[in-house]
GROMACS .gro file of C-alpha atoms in nm:
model
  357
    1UNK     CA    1  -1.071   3.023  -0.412
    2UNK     CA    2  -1.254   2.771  -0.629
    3UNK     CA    3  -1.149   2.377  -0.616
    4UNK     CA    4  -1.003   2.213  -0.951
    5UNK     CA    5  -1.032   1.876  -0.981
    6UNK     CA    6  -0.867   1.611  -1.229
    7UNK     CA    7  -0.923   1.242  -1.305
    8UNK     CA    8  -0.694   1.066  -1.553
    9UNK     CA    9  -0.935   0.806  -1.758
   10UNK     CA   10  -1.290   0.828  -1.809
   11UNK     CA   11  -1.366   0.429  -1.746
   12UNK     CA   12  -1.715   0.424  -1.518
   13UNK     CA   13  -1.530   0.417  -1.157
   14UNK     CA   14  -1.339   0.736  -1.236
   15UNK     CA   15  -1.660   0.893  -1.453
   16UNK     CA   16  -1.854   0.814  -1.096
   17UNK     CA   17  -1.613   0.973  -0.857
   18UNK     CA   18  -1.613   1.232  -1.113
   19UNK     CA   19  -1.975   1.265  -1.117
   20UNK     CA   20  -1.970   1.229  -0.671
   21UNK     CA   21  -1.709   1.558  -0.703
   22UNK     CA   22  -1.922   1.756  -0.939
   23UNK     CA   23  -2.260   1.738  -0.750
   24UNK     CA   24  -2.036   1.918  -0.497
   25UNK     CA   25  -2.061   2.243  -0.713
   26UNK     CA   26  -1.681   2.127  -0.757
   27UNK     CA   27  -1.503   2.179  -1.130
   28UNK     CA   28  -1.411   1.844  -1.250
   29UNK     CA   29  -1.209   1.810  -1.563
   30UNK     CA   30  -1.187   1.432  -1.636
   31UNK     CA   31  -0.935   1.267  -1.946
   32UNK     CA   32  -0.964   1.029  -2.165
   33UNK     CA   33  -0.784   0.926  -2.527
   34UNK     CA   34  -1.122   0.801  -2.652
   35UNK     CA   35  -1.275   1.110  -2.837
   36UNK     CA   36  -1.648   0.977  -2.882
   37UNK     CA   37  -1.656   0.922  -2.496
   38UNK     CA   38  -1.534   1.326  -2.457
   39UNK     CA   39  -1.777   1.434  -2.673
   40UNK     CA   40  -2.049   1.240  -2.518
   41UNK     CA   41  -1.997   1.409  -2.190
   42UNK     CA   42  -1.911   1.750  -2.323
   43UNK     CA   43  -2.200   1.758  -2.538
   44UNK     CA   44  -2.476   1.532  -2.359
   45UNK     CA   45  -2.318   1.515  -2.016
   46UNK     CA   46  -2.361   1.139  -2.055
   47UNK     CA   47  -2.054   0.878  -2.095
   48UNK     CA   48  -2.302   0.587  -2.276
   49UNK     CA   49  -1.951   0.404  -2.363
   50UNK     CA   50  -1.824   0.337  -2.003
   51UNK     CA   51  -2.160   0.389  -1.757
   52UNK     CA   52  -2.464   0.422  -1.911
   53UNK     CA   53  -2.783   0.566  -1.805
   54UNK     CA   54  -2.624   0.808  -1.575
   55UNK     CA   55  -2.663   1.206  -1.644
   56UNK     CA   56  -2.336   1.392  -1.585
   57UNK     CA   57  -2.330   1.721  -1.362
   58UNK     CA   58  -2.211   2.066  -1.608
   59UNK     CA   59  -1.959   2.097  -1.371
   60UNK     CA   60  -1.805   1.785  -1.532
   61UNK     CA   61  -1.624   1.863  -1.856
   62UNK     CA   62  -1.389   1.611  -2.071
   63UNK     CA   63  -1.104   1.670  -2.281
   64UNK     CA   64  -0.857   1.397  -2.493
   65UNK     CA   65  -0.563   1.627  -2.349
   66UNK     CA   66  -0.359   1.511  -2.058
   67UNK     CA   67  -0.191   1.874  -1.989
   68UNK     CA   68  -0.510   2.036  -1.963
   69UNK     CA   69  -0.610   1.797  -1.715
   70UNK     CA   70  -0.321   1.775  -1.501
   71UNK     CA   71  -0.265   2.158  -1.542
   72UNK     CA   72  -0.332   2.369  -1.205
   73UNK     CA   73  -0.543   2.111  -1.035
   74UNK     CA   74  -0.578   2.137  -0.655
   75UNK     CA   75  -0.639   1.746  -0.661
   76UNK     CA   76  -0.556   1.460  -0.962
   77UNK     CA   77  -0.730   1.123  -0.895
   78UNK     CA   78  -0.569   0.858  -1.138
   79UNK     CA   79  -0.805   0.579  -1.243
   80UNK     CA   80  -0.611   0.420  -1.544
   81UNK     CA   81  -0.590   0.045  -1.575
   82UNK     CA   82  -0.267  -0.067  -1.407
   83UNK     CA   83  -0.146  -0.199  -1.743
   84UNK     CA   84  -0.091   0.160  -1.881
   85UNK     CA   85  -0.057   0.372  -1.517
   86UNK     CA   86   0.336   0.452  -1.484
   87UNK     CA   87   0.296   0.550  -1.907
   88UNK     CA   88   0.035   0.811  -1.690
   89UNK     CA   89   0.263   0.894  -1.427
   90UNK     CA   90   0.552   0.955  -1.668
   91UNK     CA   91   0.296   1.238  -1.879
   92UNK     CA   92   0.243   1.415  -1.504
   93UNK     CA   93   0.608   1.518  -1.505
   94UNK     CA   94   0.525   1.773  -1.766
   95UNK     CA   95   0.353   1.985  -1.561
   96UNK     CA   96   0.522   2.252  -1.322
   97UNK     CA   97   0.184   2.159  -0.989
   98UNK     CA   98   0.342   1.809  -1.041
   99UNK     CA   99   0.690   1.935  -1.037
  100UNK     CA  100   0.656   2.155  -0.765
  101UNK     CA  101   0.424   1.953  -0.569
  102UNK     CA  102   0.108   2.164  -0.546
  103UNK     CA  103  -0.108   1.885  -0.676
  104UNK     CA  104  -0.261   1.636  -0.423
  105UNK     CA  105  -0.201   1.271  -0.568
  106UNK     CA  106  -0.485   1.022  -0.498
  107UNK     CA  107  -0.496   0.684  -0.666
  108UNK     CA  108  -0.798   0.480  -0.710
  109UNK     CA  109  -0.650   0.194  -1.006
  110UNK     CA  110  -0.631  -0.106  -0.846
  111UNK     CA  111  -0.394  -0.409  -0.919
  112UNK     CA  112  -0.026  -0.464  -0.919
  113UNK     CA  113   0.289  -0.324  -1.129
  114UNK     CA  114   0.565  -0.542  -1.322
  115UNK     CA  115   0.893  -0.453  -1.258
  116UNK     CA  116   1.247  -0.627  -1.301
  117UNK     CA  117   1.228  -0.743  -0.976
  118UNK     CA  118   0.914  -0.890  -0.941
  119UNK     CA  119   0.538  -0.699  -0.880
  120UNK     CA  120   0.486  -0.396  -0.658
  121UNK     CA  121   0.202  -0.208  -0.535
  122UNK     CA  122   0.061   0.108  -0.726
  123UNK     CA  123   0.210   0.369  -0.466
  124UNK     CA  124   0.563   0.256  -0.406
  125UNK     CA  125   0.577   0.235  -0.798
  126UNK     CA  126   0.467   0.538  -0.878
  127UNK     CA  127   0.662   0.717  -0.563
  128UNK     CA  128   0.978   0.622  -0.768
  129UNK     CA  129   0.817   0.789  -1.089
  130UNK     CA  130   0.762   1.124  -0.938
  131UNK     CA  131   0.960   1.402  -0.747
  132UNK     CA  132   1.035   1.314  -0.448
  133UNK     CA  133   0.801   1.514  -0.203
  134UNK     CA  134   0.536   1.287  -0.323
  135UNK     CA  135   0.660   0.998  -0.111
  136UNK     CA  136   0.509   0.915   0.158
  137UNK     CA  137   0.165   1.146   0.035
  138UNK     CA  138   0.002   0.973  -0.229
  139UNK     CA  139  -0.347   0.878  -0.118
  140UNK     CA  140  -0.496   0.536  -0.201
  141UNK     CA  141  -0.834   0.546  -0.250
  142UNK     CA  142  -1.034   0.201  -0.233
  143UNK     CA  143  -1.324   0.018  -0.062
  144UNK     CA  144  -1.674  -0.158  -0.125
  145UNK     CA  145  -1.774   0.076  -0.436
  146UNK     CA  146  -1.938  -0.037  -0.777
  147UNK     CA  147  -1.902   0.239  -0.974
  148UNK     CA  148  -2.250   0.185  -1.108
  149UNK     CA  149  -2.442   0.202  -0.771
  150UNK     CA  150  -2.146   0.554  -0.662
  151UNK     CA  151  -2.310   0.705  -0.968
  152UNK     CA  152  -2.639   0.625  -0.878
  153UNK     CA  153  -2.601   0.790  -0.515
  154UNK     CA  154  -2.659   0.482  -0.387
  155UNK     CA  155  -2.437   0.489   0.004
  156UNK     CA  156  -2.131   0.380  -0.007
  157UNK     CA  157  -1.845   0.372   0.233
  158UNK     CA  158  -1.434   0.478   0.115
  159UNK     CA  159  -1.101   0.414   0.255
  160UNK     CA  160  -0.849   0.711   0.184
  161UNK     CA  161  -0.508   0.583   0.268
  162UNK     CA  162  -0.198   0.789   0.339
  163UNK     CA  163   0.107   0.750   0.546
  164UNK     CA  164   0.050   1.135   0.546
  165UNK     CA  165  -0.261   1.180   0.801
  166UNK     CA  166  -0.324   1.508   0.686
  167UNK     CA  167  -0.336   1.416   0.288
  168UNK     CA  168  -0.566   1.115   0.402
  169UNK     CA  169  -0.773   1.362   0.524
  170UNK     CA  170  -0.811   1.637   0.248
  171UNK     CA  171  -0.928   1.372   0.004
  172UNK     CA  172  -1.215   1.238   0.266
  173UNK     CA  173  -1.355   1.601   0.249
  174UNK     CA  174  -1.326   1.610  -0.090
  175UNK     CA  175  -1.481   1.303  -0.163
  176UNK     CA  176  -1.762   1.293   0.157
  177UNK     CA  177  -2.105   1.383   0.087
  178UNK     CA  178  -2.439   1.268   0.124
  179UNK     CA  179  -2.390   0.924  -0.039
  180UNK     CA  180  -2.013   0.845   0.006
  181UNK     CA  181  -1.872   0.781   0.334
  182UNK     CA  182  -1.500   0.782   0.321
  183UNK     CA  183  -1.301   0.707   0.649
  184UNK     CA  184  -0.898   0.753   0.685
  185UNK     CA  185  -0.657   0.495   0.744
  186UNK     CA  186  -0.258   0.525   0.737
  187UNK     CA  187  -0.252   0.139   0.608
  188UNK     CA  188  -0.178   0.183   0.233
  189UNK     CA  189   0.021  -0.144   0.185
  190UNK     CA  190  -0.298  -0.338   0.331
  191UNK     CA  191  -0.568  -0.124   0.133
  192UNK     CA  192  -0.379  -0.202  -0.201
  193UNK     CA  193  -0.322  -0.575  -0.092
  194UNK     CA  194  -0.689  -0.583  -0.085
  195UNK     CA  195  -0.815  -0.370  -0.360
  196UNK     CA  196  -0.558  -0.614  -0.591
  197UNK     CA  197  -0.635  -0.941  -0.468
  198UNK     CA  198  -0.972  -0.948  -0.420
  199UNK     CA  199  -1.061  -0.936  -0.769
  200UNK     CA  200  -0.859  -1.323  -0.761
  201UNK     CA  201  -1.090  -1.459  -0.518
  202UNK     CA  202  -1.412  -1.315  -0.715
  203UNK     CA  203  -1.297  -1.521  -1.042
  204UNK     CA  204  -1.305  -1.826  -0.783
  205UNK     CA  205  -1.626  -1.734  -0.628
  206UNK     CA  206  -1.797  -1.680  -1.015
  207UNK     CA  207  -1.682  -2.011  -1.093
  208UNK     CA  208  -1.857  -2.169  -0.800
  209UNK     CA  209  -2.169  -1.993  -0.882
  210UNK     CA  210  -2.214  -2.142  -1.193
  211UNK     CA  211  -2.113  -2.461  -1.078
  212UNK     CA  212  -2.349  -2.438  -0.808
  213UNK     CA  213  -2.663  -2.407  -1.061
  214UNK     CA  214  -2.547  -2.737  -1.181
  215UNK     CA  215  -2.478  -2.902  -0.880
  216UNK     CA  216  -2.614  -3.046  -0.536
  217UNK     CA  217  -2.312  -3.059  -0.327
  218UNK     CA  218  -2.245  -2.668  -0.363
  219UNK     CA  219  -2.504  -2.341  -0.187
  220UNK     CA  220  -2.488  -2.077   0.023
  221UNK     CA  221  -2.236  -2.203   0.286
  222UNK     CA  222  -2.009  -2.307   0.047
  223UNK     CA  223  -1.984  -1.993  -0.080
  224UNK     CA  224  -1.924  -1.869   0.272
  225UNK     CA  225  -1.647  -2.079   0.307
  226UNK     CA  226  -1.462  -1.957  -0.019
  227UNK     CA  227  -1.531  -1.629   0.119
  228UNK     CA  228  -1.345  -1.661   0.400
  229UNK     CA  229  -1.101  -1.856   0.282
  230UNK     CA  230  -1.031  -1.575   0.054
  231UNK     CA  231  -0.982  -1.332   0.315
  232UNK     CA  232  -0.744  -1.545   0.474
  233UNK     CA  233  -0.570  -1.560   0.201
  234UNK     CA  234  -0.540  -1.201   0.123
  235UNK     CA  235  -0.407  -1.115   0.482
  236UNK     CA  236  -0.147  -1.306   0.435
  237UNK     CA  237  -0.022  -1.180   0.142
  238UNK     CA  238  -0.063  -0.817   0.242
  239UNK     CA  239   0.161  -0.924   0.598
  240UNK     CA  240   0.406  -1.071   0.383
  241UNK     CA  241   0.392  -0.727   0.154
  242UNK     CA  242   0.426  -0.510   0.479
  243UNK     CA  243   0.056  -0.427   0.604
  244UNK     CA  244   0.092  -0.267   0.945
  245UNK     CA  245  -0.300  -0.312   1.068
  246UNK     CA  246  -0.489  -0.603   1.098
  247UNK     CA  247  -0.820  -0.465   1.117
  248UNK     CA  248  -0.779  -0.328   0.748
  249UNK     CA  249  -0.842  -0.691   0.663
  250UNK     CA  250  -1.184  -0.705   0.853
  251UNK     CA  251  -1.265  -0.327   0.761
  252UNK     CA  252  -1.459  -0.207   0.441
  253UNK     CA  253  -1.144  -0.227   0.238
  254UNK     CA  254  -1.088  -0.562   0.336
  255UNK     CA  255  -1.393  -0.826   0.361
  256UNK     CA  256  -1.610  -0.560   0.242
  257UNK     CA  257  -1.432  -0.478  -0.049
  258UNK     CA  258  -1.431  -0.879  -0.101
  259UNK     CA  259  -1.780  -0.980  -0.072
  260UNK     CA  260  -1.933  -0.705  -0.300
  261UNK     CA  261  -1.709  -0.805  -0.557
  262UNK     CA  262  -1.754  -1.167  -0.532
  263UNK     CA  263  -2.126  -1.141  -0.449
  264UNK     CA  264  -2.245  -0.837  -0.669
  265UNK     CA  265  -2.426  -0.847  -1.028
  266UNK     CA  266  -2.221  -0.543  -1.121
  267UNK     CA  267  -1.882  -0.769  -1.067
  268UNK     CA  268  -1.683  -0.785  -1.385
  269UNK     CA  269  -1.412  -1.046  -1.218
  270UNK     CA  270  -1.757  -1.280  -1.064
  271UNK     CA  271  -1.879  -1.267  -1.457
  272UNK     CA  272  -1.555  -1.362  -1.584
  273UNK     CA  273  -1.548  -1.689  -1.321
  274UNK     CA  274  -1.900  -1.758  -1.469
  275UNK     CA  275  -1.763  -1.716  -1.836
  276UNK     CA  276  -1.541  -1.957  -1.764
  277UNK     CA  277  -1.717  -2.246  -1.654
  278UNK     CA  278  -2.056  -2.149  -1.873
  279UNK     CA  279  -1.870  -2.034  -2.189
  280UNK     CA  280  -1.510  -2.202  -2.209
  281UNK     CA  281  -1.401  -1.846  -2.253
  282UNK     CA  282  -1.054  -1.950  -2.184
  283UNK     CA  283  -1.065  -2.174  -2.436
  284UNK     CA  284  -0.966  -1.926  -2.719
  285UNK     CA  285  -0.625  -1.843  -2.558
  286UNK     CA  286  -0.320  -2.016  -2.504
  287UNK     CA  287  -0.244  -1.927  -2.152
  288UNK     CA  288  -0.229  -1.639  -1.891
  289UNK     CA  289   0.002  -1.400  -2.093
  290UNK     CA  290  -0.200  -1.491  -2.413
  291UNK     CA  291  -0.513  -1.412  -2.216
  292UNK     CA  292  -0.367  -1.073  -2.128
  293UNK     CA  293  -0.214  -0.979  -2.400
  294UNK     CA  294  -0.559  -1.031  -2.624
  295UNK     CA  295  -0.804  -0.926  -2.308
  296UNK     CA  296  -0.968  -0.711  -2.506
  297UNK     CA  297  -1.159  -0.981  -2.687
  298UNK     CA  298  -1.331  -1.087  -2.354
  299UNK     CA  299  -1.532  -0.716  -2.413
  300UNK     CA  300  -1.468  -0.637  -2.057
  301UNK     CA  301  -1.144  -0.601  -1.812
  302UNK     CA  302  -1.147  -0.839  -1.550
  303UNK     CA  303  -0.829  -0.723  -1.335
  304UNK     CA  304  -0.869  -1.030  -1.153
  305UNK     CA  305  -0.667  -1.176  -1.451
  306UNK     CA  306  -0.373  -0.963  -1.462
  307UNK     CA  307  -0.380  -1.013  -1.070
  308UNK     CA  308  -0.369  -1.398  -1.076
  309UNK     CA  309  -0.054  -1.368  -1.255
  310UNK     CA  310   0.130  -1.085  -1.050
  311UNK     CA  311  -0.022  -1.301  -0.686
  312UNK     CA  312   0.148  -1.606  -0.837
  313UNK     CA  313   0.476  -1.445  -0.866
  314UNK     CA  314   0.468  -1.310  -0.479
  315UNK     CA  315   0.344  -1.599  -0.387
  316UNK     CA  316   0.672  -1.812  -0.519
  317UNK     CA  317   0.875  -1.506  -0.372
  318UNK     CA  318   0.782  -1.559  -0.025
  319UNK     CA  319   0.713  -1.874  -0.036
  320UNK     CA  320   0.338  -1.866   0.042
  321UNK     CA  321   0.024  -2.134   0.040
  322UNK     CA  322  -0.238  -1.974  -0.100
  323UNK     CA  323  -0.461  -2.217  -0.247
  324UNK     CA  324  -0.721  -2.084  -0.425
  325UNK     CA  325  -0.466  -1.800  -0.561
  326UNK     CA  326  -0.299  -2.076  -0.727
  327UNK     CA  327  -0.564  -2.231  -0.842
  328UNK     CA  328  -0.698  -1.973  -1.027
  329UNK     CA  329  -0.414  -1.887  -1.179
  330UNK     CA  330  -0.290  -2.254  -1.300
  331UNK     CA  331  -0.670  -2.248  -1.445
  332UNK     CA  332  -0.604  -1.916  -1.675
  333UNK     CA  333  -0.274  -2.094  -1.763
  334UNK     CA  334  -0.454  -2.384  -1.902
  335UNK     CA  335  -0.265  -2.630  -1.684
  336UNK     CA  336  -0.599  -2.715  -1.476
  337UNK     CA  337  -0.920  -2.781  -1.604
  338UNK     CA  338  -1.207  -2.552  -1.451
  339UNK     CA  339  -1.412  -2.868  -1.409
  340UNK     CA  340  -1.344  -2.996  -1.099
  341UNK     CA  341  -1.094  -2.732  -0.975
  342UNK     CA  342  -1.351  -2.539  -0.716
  343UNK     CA  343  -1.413  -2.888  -0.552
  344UNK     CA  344  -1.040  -2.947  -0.539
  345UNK     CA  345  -0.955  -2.578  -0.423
  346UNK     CA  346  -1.222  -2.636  -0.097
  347UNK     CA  347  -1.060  -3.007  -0.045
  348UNK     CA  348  -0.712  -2.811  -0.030
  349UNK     CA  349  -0.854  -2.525   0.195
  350UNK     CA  350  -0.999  -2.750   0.433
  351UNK     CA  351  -0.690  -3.004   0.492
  352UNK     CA  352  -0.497  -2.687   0.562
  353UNK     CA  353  -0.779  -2.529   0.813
  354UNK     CA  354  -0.755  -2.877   0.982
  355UNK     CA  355  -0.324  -2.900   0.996
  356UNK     CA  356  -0.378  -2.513   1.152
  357UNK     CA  357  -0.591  -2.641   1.359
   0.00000   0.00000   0.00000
């Protein structure tokens, strides 16, 4: 019996996984509300909107209906943004696989969730969305993975998380092939602690690399040094969110994840650091919730933004020291000026290194 395959949202990291399915000989029906980017891959088996230059396999088709989509699928991967993903999960009761269970859940949004009681991660959010048997076996997908160089075969190494072993493992076959290494790991409250935060710490790092072209007293090791910093910062979070393995930190889904995003060309969070400092793009908005409210005049979704805020708020919670977290976000606010704040960020990151020491 033939695999079906669906991906909620069309946006170029679940087009590529899409496209990483399909070469498998794989059906792969993939959703999206836009109806020019359905068309464009129905018709030219391109999607020119969200990753252009990339030819689509047949066995890819598109529709602007969520019920076909979710209907009878073996697997559904969700990719919507976090800002509209339990509106998602709330359509996916409609259908009897999803009632019954039948469909295999894997996630691959990253970010966090508002709730009343402060943020949560994408799986425990969604677990409380849908019936129960999904608990415990959704899969959280994540790891070092542009979703321009995934399209372009380029190799590329996956984490597919599950407290379930055995759904952990269904999702590395499907996903596996020539290009894509994916490797299981029963650590999903550290792979989302990553996949969320990391996107912080690349604002930071963009910052500092357009500061740097300006400057003598930044280069390479400084940027070393906000790397790790970073990191440090992220495993603390994710131990004060639950993370049962410290190695996810040092794995692909942790400093790997990390220094692609901060480092890479492709980075949308890295741009939106250099924005900043080369473009006073903050300057149009008022402060964070104005900024995400209106992101859609940036002309690209840095997550990174939506995370500062929802890192801020744990932060506070459990009472954490994380300095470059809260510098970022006090910058989106508007109650720091960029200028000056990565110099001020490394002078607050080193007195701390030196009172741990």
């Amino acid at each position: 019996m033939s695999i079906k395959v669906g991906i909620l949202s069309a946006g170029a990291w679940g087009t590529a996984i899409g496209k990483q399915i399909a070469q498998k000989n794989i059906d792969v029906q993939i959703w999206d509300y836009m109806e020019d980017v359905v068309e464009d891959i129905n018709k030219n088996h391109k999607n020119t909107r969200y990753l252009p230059g990339v030819t689509l396999p047949k066995k890819m088709k598109a529709t602007s209906e969520i019920k076909d989509v979710v209907s009878g699928k073996d697997f559904l991967i969700l990719s919507t943004p976090s800002l509209y993903l339990v509106d998602t999960a709330k359509e996916l009761l409609k259908s009897k696989n999803i009632q019954n269970g039948k469909t295999i859940i894997g996630i691959i949004t990253k970010g966090f969730i508002p709730s009343p009681s402060g943020p949560r991660l994408i799986v425990s959010t969604l677990e409380d969305y849908l019936p129960g048997f999904y608990r415990d076996n959704l899969v959280y997908i994540s790891g070092p993975s542009h979703a321009e160089e995934v399209a372009a075969n380029k190799v590329t190494g996956l984490i597919s998380a599950c407290v379930n072993g055995k759904n952990s493992i269904k999702f590395r076959e499907l996903l596996s092939s020539r290009s894509l290494f994916v490797f299981s790991s029963i650590d999903v409250i550290g792979v989302q602690t990553c996949a969320a935060t990391k996107n912080v710490i690349a604002i930071a790092f963009g910052m500092l690399d357009a500061i740097q072209e300006r400057s003598q007293v930044f280069g390479n090791n400084t940027e070393s040094l906000l790397l790790a910093a970073g990191l440090n910062e992220i495993q603390k979070l994710g131990q004060a969110l639950g993370a049962t393995h410290p190695e996810t930190f040092t794995s692909i889904s942790g400093v790997g994840d990390l220094d692609v995003t901060c480092r890479s060309h492709h980075g949308r969070n890295r741009k939106f650091g250099r924005d900043i400092i080369n473009h006073n793009i903050i300057g149009q908005f008022s402060d964070i919730d104005d900024l995400i409210k209106k992101i859609d005049r940036v002309g690209y979704l840095p997550e990174g933004v939506i995370a500062a805020k929802y890192v801020n708020q744990i932060m506070d919670k459990y009472k954490l020291k994380l300095s470059i977290s809260s510098i970022v976000y006090k910058i989106l606010n508007k109650e720091m000026s960029p200028q000056g704040a990565i110099g001020i960020l490394l002078g607050d990151y080193a007195a701390a290194m030196t009172v741990e020491s």
